PDB file of C-alpha atoms and ligand atoms in Angstrom:
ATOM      1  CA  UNK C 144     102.083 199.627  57.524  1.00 71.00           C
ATOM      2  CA  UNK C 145     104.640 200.382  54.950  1.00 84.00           C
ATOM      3  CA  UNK C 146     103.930 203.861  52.991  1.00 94.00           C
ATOM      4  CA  UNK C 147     103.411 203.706  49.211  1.00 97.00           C
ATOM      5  CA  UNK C 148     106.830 205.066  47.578  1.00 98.00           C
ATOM      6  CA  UNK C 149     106.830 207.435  44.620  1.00 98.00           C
ATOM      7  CA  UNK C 150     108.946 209.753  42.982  1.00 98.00           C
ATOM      8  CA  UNK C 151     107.527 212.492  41.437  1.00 98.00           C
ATOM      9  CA  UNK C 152     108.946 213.834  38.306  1.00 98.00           C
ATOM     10  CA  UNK C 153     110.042 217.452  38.463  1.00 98.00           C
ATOM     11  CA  UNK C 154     109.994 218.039  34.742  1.00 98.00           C
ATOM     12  CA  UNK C 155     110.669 222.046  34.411  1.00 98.00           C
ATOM     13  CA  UNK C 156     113.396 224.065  33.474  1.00 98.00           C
ATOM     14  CA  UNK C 157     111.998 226.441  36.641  1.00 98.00           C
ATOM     15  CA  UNK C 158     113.045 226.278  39.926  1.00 98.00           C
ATOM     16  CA  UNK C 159     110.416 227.946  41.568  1.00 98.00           C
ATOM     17  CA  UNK C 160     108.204 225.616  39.798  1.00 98.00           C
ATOM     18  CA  UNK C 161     110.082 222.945  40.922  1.00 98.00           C
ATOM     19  CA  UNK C 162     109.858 224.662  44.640  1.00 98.00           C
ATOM     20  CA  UNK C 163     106.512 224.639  44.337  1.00 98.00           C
ATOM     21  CA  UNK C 164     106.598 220.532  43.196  1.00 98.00           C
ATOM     22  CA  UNK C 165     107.892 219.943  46.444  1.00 98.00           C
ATOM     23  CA  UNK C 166     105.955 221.922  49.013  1.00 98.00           C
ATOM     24  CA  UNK C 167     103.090 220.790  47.251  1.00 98.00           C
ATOM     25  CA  UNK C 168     103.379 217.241  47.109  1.00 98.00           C
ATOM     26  CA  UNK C 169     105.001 217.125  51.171  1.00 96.00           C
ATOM     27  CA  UNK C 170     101.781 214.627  52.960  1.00 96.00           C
ATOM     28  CA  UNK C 171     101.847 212.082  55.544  1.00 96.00           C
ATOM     29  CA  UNK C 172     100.430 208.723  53.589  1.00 96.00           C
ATOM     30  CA  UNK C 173     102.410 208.321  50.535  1.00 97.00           C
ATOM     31  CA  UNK C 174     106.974 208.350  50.811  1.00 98.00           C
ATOM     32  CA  UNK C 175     107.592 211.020  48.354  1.00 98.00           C
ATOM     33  CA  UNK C 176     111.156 211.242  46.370  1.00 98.00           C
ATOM     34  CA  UNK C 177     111.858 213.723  43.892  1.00 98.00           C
ATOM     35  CA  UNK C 178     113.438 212.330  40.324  1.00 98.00           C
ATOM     36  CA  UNK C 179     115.317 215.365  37.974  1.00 98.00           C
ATOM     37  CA  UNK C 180     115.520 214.787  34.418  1.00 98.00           C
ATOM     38  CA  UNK C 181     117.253 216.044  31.880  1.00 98.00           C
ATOM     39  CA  UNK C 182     115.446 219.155  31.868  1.00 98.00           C
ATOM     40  CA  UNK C 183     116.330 219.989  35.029  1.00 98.00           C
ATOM     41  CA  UNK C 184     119.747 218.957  35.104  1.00 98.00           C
ATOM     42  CA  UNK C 185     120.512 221.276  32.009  1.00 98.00           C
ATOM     43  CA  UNK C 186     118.504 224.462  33.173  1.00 98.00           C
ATOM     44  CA  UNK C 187     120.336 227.564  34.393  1.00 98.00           C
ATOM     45  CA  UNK C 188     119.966 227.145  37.804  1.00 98.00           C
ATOM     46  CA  UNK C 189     119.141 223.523  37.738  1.00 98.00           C
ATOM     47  CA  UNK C 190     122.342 221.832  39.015  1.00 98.00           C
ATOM     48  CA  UNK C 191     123.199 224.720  42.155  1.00 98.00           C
ATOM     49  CA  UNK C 192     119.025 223.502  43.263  1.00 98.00           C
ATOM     50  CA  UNK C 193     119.547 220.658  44.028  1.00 98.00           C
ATOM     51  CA  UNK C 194     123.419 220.812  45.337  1.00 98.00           C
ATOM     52  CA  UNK C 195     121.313 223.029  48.329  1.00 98.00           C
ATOM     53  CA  UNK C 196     118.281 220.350  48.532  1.00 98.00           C
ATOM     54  CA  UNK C 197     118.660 218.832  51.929  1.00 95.00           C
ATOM     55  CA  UNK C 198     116.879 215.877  53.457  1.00 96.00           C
ATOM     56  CA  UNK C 199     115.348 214.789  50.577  1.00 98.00           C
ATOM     57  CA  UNK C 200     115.155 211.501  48.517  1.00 98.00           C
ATOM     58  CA  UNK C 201     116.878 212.722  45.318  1.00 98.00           C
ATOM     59  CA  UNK C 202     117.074 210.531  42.219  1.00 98.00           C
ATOM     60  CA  UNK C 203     119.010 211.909  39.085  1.00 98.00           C
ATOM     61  CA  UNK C 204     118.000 210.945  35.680  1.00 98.00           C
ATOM     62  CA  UNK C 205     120.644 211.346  33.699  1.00 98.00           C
ATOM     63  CA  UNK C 206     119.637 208.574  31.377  1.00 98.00           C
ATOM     64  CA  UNK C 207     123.850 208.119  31.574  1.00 98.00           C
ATOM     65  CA  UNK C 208     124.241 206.204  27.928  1.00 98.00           C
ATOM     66  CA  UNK C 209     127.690 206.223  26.310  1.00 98.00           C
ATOM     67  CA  UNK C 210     131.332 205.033  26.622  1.00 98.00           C
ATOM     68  CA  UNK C 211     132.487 203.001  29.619  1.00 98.00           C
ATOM     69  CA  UNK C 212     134.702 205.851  30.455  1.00 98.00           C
ATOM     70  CA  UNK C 213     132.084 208.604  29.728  1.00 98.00           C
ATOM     71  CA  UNK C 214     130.382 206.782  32.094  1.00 98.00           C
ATOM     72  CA  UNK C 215     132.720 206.584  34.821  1.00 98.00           C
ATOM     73  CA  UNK C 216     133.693 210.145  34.635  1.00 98.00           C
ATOM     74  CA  UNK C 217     130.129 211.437  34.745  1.00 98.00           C
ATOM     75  CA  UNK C 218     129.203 209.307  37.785  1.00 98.00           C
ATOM     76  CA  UNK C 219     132.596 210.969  39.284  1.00 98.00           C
ATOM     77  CA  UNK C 220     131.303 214.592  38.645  1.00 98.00           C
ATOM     78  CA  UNK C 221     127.885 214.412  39.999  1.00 98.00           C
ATOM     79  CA  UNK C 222     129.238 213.125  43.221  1.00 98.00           C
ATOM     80  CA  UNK C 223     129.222 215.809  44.941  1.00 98.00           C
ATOM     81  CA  UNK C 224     125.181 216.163  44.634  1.00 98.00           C
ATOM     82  CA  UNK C 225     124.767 212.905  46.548  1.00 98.00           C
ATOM     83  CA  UNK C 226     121.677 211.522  44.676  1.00 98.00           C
ATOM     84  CA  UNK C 227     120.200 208.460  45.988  1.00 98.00           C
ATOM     85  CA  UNK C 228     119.423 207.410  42.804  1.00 99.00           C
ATOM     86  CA  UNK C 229     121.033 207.753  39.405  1.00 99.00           C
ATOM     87  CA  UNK C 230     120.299 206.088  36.157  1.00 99.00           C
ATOM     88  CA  UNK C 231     122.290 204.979  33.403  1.00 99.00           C
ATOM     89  CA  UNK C 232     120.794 203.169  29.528  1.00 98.00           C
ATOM     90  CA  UNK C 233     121.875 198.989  29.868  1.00 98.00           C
ATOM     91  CA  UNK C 234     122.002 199.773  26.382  1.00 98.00           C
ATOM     92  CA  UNK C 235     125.643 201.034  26.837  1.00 98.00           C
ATOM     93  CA  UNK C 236     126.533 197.634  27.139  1.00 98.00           C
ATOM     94  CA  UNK C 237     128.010 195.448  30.153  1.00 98.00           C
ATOM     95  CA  UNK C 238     131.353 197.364  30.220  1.00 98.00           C
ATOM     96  CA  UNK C 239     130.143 200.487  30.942  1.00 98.00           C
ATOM     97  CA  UNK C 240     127.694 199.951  33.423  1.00 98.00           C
ATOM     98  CA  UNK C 241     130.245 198.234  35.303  1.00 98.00           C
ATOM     99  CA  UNK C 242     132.479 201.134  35.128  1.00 98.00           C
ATOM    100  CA  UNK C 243     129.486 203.073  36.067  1.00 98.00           C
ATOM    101  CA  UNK C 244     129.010 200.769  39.240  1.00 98.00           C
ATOM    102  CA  UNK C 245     132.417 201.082  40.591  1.00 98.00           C
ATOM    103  CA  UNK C 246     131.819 204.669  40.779  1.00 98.00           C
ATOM    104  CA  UNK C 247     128.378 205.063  42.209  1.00 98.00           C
ATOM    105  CA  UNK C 248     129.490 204.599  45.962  1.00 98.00           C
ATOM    106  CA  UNK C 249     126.661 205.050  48.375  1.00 98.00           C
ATOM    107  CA  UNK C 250     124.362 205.992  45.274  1.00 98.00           C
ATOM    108  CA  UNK C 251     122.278 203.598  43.402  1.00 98.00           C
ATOM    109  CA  UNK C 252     122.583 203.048  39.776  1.00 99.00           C
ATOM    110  CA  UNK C 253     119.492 202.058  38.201  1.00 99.00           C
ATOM    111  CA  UNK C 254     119.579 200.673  34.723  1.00 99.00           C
ATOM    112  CA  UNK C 255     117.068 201.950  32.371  1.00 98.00           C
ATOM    113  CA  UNK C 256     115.353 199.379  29.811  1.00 98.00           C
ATOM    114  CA  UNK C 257     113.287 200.212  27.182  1.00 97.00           C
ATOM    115  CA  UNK C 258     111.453 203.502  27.542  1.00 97.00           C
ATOM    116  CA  UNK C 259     107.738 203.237  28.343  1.00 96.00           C
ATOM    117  CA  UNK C 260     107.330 205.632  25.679  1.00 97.00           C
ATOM    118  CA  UNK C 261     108.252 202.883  23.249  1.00 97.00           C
ATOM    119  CA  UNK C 262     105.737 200.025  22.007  1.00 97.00           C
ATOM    120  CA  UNK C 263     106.858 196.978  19.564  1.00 98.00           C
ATOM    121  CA  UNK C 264     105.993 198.870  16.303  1.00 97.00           C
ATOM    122  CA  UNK C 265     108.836 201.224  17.640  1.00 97.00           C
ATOM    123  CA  UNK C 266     111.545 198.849  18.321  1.00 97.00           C
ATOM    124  CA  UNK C 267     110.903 197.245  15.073  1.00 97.00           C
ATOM    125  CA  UNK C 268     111.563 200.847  13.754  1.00 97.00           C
ATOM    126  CA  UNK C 269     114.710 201.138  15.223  1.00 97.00           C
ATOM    127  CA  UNK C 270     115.925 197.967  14.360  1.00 97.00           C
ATOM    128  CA  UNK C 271     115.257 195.679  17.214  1.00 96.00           C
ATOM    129  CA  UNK C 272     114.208 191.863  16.566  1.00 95.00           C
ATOM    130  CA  UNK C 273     112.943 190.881  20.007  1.00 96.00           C
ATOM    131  CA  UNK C 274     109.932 192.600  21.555  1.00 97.00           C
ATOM    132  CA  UNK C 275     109.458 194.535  24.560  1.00 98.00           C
ATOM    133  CA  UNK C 276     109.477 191.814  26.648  1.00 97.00           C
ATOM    134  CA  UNK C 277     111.958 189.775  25.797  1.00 98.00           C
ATOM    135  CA  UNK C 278     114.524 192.417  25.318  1.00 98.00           C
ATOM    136  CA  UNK C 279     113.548 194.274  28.822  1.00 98.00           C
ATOM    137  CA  UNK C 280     114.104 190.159  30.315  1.00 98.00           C
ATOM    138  CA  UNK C 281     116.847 189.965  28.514  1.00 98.00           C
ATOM    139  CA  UNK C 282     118.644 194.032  29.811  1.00 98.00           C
ATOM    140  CA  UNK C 283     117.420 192.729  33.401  1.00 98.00           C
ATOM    141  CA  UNK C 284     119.646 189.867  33.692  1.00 98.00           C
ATOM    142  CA  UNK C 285     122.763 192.379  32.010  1.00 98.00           C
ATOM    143  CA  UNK C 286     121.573 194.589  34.784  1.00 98.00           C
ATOM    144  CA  UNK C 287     122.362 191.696  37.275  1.00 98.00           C
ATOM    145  CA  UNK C 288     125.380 190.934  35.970  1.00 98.00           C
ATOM    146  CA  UNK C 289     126.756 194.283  36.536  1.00 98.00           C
ATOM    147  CA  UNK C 290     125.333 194.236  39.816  1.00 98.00           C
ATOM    148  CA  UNK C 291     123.059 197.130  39.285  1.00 98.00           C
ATOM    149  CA  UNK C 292     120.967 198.837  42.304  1.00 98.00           C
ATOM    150  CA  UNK C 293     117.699 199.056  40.347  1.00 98.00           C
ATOM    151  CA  UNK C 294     116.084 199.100  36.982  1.00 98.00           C
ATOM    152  CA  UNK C 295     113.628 201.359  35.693  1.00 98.00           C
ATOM    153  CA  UNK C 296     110.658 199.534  33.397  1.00 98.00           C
ATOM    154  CA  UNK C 297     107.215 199.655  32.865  1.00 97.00           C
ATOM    155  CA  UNK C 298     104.816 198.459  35.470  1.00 97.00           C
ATOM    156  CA  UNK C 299     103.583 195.827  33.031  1.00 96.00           C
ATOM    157  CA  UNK C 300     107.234 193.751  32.725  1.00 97.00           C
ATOM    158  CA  UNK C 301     107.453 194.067  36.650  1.00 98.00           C
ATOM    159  CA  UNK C 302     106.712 190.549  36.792  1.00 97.00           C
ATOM    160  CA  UNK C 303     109.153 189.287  34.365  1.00 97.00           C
ATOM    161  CA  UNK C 304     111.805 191.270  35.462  1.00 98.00           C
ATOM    162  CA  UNK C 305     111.552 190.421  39.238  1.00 98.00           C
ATOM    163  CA  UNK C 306     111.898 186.678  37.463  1.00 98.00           C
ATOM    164  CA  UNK C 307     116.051 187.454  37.174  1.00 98.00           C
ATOM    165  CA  UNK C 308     116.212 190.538  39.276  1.00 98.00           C
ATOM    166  CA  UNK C 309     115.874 190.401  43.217  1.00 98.00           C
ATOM    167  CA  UNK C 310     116.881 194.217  43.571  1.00 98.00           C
ATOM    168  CA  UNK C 311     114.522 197.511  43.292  1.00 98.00           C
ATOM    169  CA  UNK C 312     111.940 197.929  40.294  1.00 98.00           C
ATOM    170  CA  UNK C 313     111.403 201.349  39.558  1.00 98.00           C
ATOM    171  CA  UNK C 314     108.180 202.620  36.923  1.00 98.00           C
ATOM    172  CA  UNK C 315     107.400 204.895  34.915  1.00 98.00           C
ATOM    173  CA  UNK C 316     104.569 205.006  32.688  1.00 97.00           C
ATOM    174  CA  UNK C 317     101.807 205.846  35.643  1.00 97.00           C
ATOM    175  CA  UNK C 318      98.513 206.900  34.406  1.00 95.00           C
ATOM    176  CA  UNK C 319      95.144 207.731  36.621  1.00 88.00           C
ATOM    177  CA  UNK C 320      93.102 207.159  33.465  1.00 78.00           C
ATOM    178  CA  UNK C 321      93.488 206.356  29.654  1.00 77.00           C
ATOM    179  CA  UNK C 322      94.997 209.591  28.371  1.00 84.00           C
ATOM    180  CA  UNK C 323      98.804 208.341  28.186  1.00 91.00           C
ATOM    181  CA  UNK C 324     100.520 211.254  25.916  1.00 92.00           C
ATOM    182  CA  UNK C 325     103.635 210.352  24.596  1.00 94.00           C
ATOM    183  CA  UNK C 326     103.766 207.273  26.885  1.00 92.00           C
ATOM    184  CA  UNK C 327     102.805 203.657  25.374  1.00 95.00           C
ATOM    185  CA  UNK C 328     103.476 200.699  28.018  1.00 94.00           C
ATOM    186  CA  UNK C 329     100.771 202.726  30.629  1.00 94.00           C
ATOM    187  CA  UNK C 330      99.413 201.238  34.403  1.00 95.00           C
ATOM    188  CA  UNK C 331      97.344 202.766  37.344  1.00 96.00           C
ATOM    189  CA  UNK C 332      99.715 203.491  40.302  1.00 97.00           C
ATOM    190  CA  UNK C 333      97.264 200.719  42.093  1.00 97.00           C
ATOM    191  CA  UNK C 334      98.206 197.582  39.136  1.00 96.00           C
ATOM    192  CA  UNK C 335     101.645 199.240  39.163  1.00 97.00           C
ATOM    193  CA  UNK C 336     102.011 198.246  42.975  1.00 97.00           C
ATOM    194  CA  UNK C 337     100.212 195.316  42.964  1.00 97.00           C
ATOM    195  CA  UNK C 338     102.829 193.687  40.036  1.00 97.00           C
ATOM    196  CA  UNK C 339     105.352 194.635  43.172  1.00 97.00           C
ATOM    197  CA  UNK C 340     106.706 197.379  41.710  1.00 98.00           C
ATOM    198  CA  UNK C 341     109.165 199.254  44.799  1.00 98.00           C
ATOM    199  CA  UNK C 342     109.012 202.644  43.625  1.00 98.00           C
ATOM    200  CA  UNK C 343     106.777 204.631  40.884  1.00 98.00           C
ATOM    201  CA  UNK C 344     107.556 207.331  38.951  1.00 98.00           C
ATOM    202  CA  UNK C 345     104.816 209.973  38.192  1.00 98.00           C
ATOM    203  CA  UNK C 346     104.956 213.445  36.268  1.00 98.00           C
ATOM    204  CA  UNK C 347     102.143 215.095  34.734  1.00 96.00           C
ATOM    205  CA  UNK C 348      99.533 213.323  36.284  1.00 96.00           C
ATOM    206  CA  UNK C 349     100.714 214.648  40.344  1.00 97.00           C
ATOM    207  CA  UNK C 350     102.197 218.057  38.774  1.00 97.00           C
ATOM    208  CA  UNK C 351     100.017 219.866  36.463  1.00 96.00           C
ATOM    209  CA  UNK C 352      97.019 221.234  37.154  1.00 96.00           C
ATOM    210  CA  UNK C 353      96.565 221.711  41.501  1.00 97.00           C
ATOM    211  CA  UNK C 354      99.081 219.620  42.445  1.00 98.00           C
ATOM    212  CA  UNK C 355      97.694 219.213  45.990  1.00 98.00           C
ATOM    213  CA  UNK C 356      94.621 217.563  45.086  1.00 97.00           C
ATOM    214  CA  UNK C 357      96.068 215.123  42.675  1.00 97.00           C
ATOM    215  CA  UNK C 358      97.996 213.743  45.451  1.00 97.00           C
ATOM    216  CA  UNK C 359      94.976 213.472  46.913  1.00 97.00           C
ATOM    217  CA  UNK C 360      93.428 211.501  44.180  1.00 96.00           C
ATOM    218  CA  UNK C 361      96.674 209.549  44.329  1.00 97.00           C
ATOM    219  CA  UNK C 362      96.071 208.378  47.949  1.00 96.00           C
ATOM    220  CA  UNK C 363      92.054 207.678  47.270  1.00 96.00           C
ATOM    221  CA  UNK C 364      92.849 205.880  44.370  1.00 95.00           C
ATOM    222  CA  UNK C 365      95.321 203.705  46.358  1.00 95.00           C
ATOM    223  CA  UNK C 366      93.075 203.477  49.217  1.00 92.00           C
ATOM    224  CA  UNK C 367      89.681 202.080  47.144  1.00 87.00           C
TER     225      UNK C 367
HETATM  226  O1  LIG Q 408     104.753 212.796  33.028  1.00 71.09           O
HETATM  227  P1  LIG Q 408     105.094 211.344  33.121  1.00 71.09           P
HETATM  228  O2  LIG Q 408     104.459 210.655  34.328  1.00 71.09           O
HETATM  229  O3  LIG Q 408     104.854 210.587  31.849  1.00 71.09           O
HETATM  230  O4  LIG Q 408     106.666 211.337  33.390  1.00 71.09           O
HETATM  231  C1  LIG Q 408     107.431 210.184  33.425  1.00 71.09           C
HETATM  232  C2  LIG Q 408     108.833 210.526  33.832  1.00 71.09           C
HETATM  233  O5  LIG Q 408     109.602 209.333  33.867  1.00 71.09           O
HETATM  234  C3  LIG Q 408     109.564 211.462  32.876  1.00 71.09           C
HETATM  235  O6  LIG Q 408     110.383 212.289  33.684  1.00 71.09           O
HETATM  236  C4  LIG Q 408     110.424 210.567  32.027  1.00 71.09           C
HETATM  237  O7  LIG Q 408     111.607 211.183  31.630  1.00 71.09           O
HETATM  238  C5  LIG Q 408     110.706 209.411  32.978  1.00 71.09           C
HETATM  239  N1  LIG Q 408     110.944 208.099  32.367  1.00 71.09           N
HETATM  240  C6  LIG Q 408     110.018 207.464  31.574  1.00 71.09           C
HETATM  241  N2  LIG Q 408     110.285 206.241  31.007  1.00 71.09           N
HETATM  242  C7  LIG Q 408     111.433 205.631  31.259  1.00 71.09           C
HETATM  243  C8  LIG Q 408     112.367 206.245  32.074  1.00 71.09           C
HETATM  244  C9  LIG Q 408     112.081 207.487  32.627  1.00 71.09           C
HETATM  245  O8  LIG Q 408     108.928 207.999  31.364  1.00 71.09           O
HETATM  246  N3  LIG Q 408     111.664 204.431  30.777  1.00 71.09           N
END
């Protein structure tokens, strides 16, 4: 059978935390990939980590969002760390995620909708018209036109989005129980899978506390 695929989050400025991330979540039943955010990325010793990671899935969150050439040129100096994955905002517009794309080579850029930290109250607060849906339906098929690798969403527009996008759906958002934190547009890893989401992203819920036994939980909870 095909293993469950997640990337876990390593959201610390500390690499020996982030050491610790990976031993600790290393089992047999579940794929494991790691995802660095901007944390990461911008800590002292964060970039020189992973340039030595070997044999690892690696996805960089750069959350890329600015100029077409900005773009270009960032996807041109991270090269050298060979992520897997990389992401980039659609929000920079159709031009620069094209530029992006005809950089990324053997890595996959994955277009980020709208955060799953954000809820329709907030994009009415920043000025959107649309709603979550219909904008996030609306970024997948720019995704498709630039002939992205991916797009990151929340598990609960999986549906819509595989409606105009036959490539990878990553999600964030993952909750075990109720208490989301900052994050709004919340699923359990199991509905996450089950609305054919490929990949999910998880932070705090696998990394604080023992981080061994909630992967544990993880593959009970996906196993009831
Ligand atoms: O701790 P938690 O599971 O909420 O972490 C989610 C991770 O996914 C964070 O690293 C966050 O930056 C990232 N992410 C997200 N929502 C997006 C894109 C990325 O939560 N739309």
């Amino acid at each position: 059978m095909k293993k469950n695929k997640i990337f876990v989050a390593c959201d610390s400025n500390n690499v020996q935390k982030v050491r610790k991330i990976i031993r600790e979540t290393r089992n047999s039943k579940i794929a494991i990939g790691y995802k660095f955010g901007l944390e990461f990325l911008n800590s002292r010793n964060g970039r020189n980590f992973i340039a030595n990671l070997k044999n690892e899935t690696t996805f960089g969150d750069y959350k890329i969002n600015d100029i077409p050439n900005t773009c270009a040129n960032t996807i041109k100096s991270i090269k050298d760390l060979k992520f897997n994955y990389v992401t980039i905002h659609i929000s920079s517009g159709l031009n620069a995620l094209k530029a992006a794309k005809r950089f990324a080579g053997n890595t996959k850029l994955v277009g980020v909708t709208i955060l799953t930290s954000l809820d329709n109250k907030s994009l009415k607060a920043i000025g959107f018209n649309k709603n979550v849906k219909k904008l996030v339906l609306h970024q997948a098929k720019l995704a498709n036109k630039a002939k992205l690798d991916g797009i990151v969403c929340s598990a609960q527009e999986v549906n819509t989005v595989k409606t105009v996008f036959k490539k990878e759906i990553i999600t964030p958002g993952i909750r075990f129980n109720s208490e989301a934190n900052d994050q709004k547009r919340i699923q359990t890893p199991k509905q996450a899978y089950e609305n054919g989401a490929d990949w999910l992203v998880i932070g705090r819920n696998i990394t604080k506390g023992n981080i061994k036994k909630n992967i544990q939980k993880l593959i009970d909870h996906l196993n009831q």
